[in-house]
XYZ file of C-alpha atoms in Angstrom:
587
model
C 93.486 12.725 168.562
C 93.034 16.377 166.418
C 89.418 16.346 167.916
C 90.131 15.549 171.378
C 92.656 18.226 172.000
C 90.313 20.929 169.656
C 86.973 19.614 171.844
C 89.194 19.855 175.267
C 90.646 23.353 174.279
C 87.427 24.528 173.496
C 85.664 23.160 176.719
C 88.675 25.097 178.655
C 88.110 28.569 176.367
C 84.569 28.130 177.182
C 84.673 27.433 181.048
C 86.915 30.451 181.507
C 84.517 32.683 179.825
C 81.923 31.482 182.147
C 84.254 32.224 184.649
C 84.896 35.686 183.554
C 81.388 36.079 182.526
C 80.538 35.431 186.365
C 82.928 37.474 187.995
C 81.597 40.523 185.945
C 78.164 39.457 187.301
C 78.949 39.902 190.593
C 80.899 43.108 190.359
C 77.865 44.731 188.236
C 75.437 43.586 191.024
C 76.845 45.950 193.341
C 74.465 48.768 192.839
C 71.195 48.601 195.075
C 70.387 47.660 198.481
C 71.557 44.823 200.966
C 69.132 42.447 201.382
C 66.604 42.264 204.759
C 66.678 46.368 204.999
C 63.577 48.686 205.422
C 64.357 49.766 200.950
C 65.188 46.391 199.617
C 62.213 45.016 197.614
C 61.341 42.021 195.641
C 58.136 43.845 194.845
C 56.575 42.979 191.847
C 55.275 45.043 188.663
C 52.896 44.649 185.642
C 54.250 46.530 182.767
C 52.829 49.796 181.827
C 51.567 48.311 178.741
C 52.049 46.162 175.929
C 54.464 47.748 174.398
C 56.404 48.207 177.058
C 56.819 44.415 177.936
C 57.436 43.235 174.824
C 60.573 46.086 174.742
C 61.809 44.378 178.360
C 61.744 41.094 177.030
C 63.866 41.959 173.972
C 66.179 43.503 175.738
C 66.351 40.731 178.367
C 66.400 38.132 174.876
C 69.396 40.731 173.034
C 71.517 40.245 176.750
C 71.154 36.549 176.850
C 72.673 36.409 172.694
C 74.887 38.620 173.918
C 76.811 35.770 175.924
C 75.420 33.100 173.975
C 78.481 31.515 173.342
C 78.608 30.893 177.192
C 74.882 30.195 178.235
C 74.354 27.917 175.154
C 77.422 26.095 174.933
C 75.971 23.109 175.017
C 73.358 23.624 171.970
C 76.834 25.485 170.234
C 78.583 21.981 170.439
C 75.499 20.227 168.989
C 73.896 18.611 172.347
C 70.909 19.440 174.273
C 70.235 20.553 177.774
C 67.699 18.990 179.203
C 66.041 20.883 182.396
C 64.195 17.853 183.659
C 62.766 17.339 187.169
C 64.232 13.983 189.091
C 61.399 12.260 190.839
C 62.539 9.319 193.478
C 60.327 6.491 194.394
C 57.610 7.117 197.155
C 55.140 5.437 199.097
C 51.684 6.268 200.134
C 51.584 8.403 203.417
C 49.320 8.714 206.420
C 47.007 10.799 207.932
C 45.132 10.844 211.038
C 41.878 11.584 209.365
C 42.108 8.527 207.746
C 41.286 5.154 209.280
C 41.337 2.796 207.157
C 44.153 3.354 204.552
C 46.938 6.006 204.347
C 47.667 9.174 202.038
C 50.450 10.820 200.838
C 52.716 12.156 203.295
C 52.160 15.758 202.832
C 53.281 19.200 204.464
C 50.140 20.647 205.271
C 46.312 19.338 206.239
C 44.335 20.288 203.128
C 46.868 21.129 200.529
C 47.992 17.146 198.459
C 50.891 16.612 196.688
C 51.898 14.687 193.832
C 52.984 10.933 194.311
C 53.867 8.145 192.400
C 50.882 6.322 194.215
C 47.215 6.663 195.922
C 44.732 4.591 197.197
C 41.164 5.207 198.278
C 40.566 2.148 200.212
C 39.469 0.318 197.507
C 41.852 0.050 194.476
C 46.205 1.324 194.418
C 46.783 3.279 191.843
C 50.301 3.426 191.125
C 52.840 5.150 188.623
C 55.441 3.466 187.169
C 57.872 4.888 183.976
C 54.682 5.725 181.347
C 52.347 3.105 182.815
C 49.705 4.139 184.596
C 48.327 1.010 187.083
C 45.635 0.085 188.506
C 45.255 -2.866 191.194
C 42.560 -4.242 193.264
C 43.863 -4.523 196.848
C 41.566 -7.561 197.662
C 44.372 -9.911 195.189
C 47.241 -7.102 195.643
C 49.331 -10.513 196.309
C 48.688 -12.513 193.079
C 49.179 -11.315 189.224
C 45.464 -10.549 188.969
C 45.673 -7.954 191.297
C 46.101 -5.436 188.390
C 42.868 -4.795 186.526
C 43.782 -2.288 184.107
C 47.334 -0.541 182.784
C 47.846 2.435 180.577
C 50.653 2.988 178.732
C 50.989 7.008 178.068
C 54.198 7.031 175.922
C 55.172 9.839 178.516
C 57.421 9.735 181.332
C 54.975 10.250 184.708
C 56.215 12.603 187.097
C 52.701 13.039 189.789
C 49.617 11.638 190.431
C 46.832 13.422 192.143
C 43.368 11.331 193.077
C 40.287 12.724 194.262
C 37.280 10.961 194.189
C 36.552 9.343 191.176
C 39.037 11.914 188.867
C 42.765 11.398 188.458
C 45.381 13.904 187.454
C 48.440 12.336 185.608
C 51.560 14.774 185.369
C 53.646 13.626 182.515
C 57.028 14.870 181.567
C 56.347 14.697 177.537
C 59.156 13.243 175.580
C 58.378 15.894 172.673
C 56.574 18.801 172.941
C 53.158 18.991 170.972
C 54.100 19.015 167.458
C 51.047 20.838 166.658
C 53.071 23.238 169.253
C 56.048 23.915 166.907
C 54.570 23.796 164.171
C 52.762 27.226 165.146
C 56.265 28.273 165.543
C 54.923 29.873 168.756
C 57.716 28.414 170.763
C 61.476 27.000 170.298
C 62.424 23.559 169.407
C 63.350 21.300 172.455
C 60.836 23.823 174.701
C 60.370 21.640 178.001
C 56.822 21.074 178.328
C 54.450 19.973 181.064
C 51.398 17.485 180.110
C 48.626 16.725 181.861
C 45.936 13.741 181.568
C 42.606 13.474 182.955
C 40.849 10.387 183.988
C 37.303 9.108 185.145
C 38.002 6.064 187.377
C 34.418 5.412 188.459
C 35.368 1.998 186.793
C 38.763 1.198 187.992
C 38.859 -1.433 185.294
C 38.103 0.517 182.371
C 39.590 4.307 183.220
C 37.882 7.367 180.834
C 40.192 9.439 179.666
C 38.361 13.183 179.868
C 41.052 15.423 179.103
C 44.292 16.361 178.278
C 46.324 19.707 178.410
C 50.251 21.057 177.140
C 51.453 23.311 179.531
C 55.070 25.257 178.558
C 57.893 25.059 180.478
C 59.562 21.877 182.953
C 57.549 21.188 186.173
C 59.034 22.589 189.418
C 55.730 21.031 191.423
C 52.070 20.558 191.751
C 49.395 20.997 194.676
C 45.916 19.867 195.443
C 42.957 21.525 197.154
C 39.488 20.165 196.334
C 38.903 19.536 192.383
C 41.735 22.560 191.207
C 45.063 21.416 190.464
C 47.936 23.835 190.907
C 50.750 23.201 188.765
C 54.036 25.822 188.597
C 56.400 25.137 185.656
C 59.151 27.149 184.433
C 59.233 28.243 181.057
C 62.070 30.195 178.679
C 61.250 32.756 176.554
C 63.143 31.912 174.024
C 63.913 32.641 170.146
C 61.975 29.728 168.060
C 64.864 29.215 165.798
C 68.074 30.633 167.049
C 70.871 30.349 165.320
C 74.462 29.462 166.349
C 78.213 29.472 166.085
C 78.140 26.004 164.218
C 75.975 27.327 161.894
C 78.665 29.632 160.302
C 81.610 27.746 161.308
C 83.050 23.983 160.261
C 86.070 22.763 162.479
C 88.692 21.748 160.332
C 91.544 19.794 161.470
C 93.308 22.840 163.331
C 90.843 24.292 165.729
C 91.025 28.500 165.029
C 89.343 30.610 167.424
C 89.649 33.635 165.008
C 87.025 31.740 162.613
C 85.212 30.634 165.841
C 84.505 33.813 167.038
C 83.706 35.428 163.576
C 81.211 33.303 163.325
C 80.191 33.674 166.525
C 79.856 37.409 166.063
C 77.645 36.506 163.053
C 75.649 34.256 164.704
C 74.701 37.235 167.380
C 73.783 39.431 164.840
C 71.433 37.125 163.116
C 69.815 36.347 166.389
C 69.541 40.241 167.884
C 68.079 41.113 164.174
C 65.652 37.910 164.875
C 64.859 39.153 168.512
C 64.020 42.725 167.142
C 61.261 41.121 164.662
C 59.397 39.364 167.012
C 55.884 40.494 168.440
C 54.665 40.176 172.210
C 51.985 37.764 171.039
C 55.120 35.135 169.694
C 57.135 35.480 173.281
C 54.347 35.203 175.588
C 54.168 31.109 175.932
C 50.530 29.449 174.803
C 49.262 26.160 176.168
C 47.177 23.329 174.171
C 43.393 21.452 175.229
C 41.901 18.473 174.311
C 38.633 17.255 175.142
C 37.388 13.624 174.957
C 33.747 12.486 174.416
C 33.574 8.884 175.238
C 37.162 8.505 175.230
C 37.172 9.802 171.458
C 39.592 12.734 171.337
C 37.935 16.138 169.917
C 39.969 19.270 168.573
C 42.646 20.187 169.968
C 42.264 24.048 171.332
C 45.403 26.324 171.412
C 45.447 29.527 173.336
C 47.895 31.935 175.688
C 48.441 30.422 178.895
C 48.826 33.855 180.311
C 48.181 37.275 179.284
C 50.350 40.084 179.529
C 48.516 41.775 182.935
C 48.902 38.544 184.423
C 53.372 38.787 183.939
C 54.714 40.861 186.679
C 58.285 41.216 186.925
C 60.281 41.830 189.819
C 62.271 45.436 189.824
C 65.138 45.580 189.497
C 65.152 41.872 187.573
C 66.464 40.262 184.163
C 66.263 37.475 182.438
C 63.927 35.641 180.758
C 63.259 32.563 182.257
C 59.227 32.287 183.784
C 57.539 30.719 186.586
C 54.046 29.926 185.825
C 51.499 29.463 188.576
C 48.531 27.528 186.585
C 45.902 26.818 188.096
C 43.515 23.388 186.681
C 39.954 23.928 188.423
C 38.434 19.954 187.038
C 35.205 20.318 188.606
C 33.286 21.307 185.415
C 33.280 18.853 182.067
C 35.141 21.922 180.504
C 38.194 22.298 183.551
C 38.918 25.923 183.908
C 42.753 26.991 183.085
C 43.677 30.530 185.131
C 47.479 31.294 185.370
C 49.956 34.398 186.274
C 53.398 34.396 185.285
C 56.610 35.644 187.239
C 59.896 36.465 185.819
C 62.135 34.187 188.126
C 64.422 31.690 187.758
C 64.242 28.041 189.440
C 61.811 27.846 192.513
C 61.000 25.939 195.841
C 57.089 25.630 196.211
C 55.348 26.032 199.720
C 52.050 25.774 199.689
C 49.076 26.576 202.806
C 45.639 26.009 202.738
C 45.672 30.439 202.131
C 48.887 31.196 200.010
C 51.301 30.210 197.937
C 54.937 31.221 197.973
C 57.580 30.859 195.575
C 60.932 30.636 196.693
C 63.769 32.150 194.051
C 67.694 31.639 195.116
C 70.476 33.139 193.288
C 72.740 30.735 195.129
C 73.555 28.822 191.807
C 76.848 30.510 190.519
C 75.286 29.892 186.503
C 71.923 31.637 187.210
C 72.200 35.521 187.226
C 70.868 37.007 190.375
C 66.823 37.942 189.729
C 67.879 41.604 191.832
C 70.911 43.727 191.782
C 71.670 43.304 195.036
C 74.969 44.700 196.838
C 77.063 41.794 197.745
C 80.757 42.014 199.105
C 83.235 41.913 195.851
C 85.259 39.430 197.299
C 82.371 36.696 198.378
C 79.264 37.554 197.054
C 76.596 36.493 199.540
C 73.443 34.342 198.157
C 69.684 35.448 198.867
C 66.566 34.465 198.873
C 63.584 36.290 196.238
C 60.043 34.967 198.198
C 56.928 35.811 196.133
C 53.593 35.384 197.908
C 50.069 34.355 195.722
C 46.839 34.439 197.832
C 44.327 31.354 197.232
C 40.689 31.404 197.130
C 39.759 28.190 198.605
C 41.429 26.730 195.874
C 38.696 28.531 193.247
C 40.239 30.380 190.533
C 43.677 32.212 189.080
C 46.190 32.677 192.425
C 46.325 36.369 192.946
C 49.861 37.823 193.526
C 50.097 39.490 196.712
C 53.656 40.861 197.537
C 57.065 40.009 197.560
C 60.297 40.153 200.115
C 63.911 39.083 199.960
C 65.849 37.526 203.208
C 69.619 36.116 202.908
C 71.131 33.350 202.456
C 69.562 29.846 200.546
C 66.545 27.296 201.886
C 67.203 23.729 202.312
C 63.876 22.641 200.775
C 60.059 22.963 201.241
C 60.083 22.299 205.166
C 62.359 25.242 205.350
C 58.705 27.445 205.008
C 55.653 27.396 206.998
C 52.913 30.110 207.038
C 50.823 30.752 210.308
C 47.977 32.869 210.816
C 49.293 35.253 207.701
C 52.558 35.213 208.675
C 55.048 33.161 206.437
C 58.637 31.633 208.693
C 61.725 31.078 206.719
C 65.126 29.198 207.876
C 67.820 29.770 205.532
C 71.720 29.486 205.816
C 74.346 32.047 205.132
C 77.499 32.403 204.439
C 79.493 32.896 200.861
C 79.620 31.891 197.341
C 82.388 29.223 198.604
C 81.175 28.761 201.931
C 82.668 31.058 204.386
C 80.829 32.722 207.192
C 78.584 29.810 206.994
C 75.399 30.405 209.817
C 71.485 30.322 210.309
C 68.994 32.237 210.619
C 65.037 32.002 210.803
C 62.645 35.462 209.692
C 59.229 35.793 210.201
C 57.376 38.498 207.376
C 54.223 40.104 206.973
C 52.700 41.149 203.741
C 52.657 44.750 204.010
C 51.611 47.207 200.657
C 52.798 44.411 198.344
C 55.979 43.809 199.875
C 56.779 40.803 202.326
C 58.177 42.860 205.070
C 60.317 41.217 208.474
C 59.052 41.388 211.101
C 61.172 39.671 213.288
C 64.178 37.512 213.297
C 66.783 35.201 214.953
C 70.113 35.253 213.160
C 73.751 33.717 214.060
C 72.915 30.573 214.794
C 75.084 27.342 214.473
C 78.113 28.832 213.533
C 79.600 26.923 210.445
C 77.069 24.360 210.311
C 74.191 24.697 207.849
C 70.180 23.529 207.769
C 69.882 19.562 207.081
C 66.361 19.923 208.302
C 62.990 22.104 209.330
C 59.473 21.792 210.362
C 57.018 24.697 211.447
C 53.803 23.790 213.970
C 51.502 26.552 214.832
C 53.474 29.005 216.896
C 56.328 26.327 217.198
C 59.587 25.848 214.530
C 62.103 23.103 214.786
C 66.047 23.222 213.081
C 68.580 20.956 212.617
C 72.176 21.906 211.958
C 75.413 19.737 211.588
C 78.917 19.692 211.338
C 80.201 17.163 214.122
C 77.250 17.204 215.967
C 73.711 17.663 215.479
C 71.929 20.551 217.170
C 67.850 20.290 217.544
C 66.577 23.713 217.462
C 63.496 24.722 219.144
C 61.601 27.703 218.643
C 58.825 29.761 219.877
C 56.535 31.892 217.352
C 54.391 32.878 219.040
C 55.113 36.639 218.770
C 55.922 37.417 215.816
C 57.987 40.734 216.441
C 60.063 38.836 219.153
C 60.897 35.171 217.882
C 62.534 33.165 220.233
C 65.380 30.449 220.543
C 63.914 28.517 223.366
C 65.485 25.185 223.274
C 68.473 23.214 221.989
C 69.634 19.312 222.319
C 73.092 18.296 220.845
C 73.518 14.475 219.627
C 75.151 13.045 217.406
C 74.459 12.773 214.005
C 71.519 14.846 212.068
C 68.226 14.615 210.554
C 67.292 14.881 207.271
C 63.391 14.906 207.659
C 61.124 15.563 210.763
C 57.938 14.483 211.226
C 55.346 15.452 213.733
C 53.654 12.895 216.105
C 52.053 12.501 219.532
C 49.561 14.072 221.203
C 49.361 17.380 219.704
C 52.567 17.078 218.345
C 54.615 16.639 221.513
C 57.067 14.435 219.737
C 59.058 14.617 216.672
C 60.029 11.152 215.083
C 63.135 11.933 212.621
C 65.120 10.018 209.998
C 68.491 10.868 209.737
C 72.170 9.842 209.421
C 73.833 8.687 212.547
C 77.470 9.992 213.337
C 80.843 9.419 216.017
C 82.034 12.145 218.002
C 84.275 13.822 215.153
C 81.112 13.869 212.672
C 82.091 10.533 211.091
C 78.946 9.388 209.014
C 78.168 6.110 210.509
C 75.372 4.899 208.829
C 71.783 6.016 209.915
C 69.108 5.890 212.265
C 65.197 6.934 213.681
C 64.916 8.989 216.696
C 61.765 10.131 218.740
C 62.160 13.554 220.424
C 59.950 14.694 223.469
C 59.059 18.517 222.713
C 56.593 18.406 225.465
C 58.847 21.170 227.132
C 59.877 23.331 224.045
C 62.447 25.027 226.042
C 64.060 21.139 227.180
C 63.802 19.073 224.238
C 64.756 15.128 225.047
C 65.589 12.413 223.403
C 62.839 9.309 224.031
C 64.978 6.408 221.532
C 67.040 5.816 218.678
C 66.877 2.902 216.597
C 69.930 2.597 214.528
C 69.592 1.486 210.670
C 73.288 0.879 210.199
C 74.720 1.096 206.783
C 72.010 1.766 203.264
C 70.040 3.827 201.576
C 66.441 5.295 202.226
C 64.467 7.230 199.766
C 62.797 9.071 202.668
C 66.076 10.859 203.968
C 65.308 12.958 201.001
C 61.895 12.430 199.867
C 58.996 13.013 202.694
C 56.625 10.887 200.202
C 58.571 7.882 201.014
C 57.852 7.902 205.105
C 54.677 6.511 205.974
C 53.561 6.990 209.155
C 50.286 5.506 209.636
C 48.621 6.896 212.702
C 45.888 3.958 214.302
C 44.161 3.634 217.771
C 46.549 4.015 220.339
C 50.296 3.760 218.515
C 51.689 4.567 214.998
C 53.098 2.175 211.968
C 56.124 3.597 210.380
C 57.319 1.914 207.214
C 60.051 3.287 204.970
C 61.985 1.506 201.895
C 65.543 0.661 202.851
């Protein structure tokens, strides 16, 4: 009973210094710019030198002990935060290019995604916990359909096939021990694995390869043979100490002895931070090459080099996206990477760029720019960071950076078009008030993504459930009690305009473009009554023939369950043949 009311007391001290810890957050980010004027910037930097980045990440590493007891409560009352990503079941996707057997479902031609399974015409090969499967469709009905299974001891996140090579993305449950050992990074460091195969023999798969990459994976992308994998990685201490360490609870919980310890424990760790050299905070990566399936040495090096950080200005923190790119056309694959100091990211991805998405919209993660908000409700933005691809050959080279307001609701909610990136985000407050839409177009300009035009206001108090971008054409949908289709025309990119809008009932979650050049949208969605009651949900084909008179062609109600593909565009499979289209989802 003693430890209930001590662990409940604590839990309450804690949450109101979180509070408190927040509040002074937003008052200190008062001091710049609003967001989406002519002298805010996202821009990023590379350090002046050596030196100088390893002071910025100290001082960055001092702030976060600082308020340790707050950010690490969770390590301070001896458990473990796991940053893991969530991956739902999918299904292979289609494409009009292929005729005889579908692909992954993916958001634009020439750039694959990750997915739990592939097929190239010939065998499935399929995902499932840490098994990696193998089946011959010609028996796909009968037990002997699967010809070979590989247990990995890792939790699979992606799979990526392209001609006889696959990628598996594995979620390791322990980082390389060879890893901490080096003391290079911290204990419990999320880390990113990667495994190589040769299925020339679908039977008897050759493993060629194997790589650690630091941090948790936020996403991965395909073009040809390179591999681009982001991740976000903490630079961390590698053996903090904490609170506990200095302090045993007795029977009578005393926050006196709790925070003398805890002063201790900060001490310790600043003195800690202060001894550290650049070359044990930048994060390192691990390589393993196999000769006929025999592992060799294991090669350890730094994923990314110090003129490959850049860090946005203003910014803090110390948390890192890392762009890596995984070129596996050579025997030897070719690692490249560049690092950006930002927290949590959205990945969109075009044949030419890609763009990182960074919202401070999470009340626990400090803003990544001191940007002036109202005192009273503190209004969330948007960080975009732009990488330019070449042809999917070599490092992504950083390009510029912009900032628009207000939060994305996922990938969809980007599309780039002949160098010009479209964003949809919503607005409103930390709580929700003022809640609208609005859609930018920018430009990279002098390494900053500049607007360049922009529609704001829209659907008062209703926010994004959906997006899709095609060519000079964008698509919203908004809901509260009813559900608003958007349509848009891009075509100037100064002067964006709201051409179209259809109200029904209900919203959709995920658009998909069909037809004859994309005159129709098929959606899956949630269906609704006329005060917004959630019904159940349904399908609905759109005619966007006339994007300034949108119609509705059918809906086909699904009534009451669950679909993976509300959420997860891997899991609709629209398979496009002669002269119609098969659409399968799980349900």
């Amino acid at each position: 009973h003693n430890n209930f009311i001590r662990c409940f007391f604590t839990f309450c001290l804690l949450s109101l210094i979180m509070f408190l810890f927040a509040c002074s957050n937003s008052k200190n980010s008062q001091a710049s710019n609003p967001p989406n004027q002519a002298n805010s910037s996202a821009k990023l930097v590379v350090p002046a030198d050596n030196a100088s980045l390893e002071r910025w990440l100290k001082t960055e590493l001092a702030k976060n002990y600082q308020y340790r007891e707050t950010r690490y409560y969770y390590a301070a009352m001896g458990g473990k935060l796991d940053i893991a990503t969530s991956v739902s079941a999918t299904t292979p996707q289609a494409e009009d290019s292929k005729g005889s057997y579908s692909t992954t479902n993916v958001q634009e031609k020439g750039v694959d995604e990750g997915d739990l399974v592939k097929t190239d015409g010939n065998c499935i090969y399929l995902i499932r916990g840490s098994h990696f499967l193998i089946l011959n469709k010609e028996s796909a009905e009968s037990k002997s359909a699967v010809i070979s299974d590989i247990d990995l001891n890792d939790s699979i996140n992606e799979l990526h096939l392209y001609g006889n090579r696959v990628s598996l993305i594995t979620a390791p449950y322990a980082p390389l021990q060879t890893l901490i050992a080096s003391s290079l990074i911290a204990p419990n460091a999320a880390t990113t694995r990667v495994y190589n195969y040769d299925v020339s023999n679908p039977a008897a798969p050759i493993q060629l390869s194997s790589f650690d990459f630091p941090g948790a994976l936020q996403g991965s992308r395909r073009i040809n043979n390179t591999i681009y994998i982001i991740t976000n990685h903490r630079i961390d201490l590698p053996s903090p100490v904490y609170p506990s360490d200095y302090y045993l609870p007795t029977d009578n919980f005393s926050i006196e002895a709790y925070n003398q310890a805890n002063t201790k424990a900060s001490a310790e760790n600043l003195k800690r931070i202060e001894a550290l050299t650049l070359d044990k905070m930048l994060p390192i990566y691990s390589q393993t090459l196999y000769t006929a399936g025999k592992a060799g040495a294991t090669k350890i090096a730094p994923i990314v080099n110090s003129s490959n950080i850049f860090i946005p200005e203003p910014a803090n923190g110390t948390d890192m996206s890392l762009v890596i790119s995984l070129d596996n056309l050579k025997a030897e694959p070719i690692v490249t990477s560049s690092g950006v100091i930002s927290s949590w990211c959205q990945i969109y991805m075009s044949p030419e760029s890609l763009y990182l998405a960074s919202s401070n919209n999470w009340s626990w993660i400090e803003p990544a720019l001191e940007v002036a908000q109202t005192a009273k409700n503190a209004e969330p933005y948007t960080s975009l960071h732009k990488f330019a691809l070449a042809n999917g050959v070599g490092k992504p080279e950083y390009k510029g950076s912009g900032i628009v307001t207000g939060w994305l609701n996922n990938q969809f909610s980007m599309g780039e078009y002949n160098g010009y990136l479209r964003v949809g985000t919503t607005r409103g407050g930390w709580w929700g008030e003022g809640i609208s839409n609005r859609l930018a177009i920018l430009n990279e300009q002098d390494g900053n993504l500049v607007e360049t035009g922009k529609i704001e206001g829209l659907a008062q108090g209703e926010k994004i459930y959906s997006m899709r971008f095609d060519r000079n054409r964008g698509y919203m949908v908004t809901f509260r009690q009813t559900d608003p289709l958007f349509t848009f025309d891009l075509s100037d990119p100064a002067n964006p305009i709201k051409a179209g809008e259809l109200k029904v009932n209900g919203f959709a979650t995920y658009i998909h473009l069909v037809g004859q050049d994309n005159n129709q949208l098929l959606t899956i969605g949630s269906s609704a009554d006329d005060n917004g009651t959630i019904t159940g949900n349904k399908l609905q084909l759109f005619d966007v023939s006339n994007i300034s008179n949108p119609t509705v062609i059918s809906t086909y109600p699904l009534g009451e369950g669950w679909s993976e593909a509300l959420y997860d565009h891997h899991a609709f499979l629209y398979f496009k043949q002669t002269d119609s289209g098969l659409l399968a989802i799980p349900y």
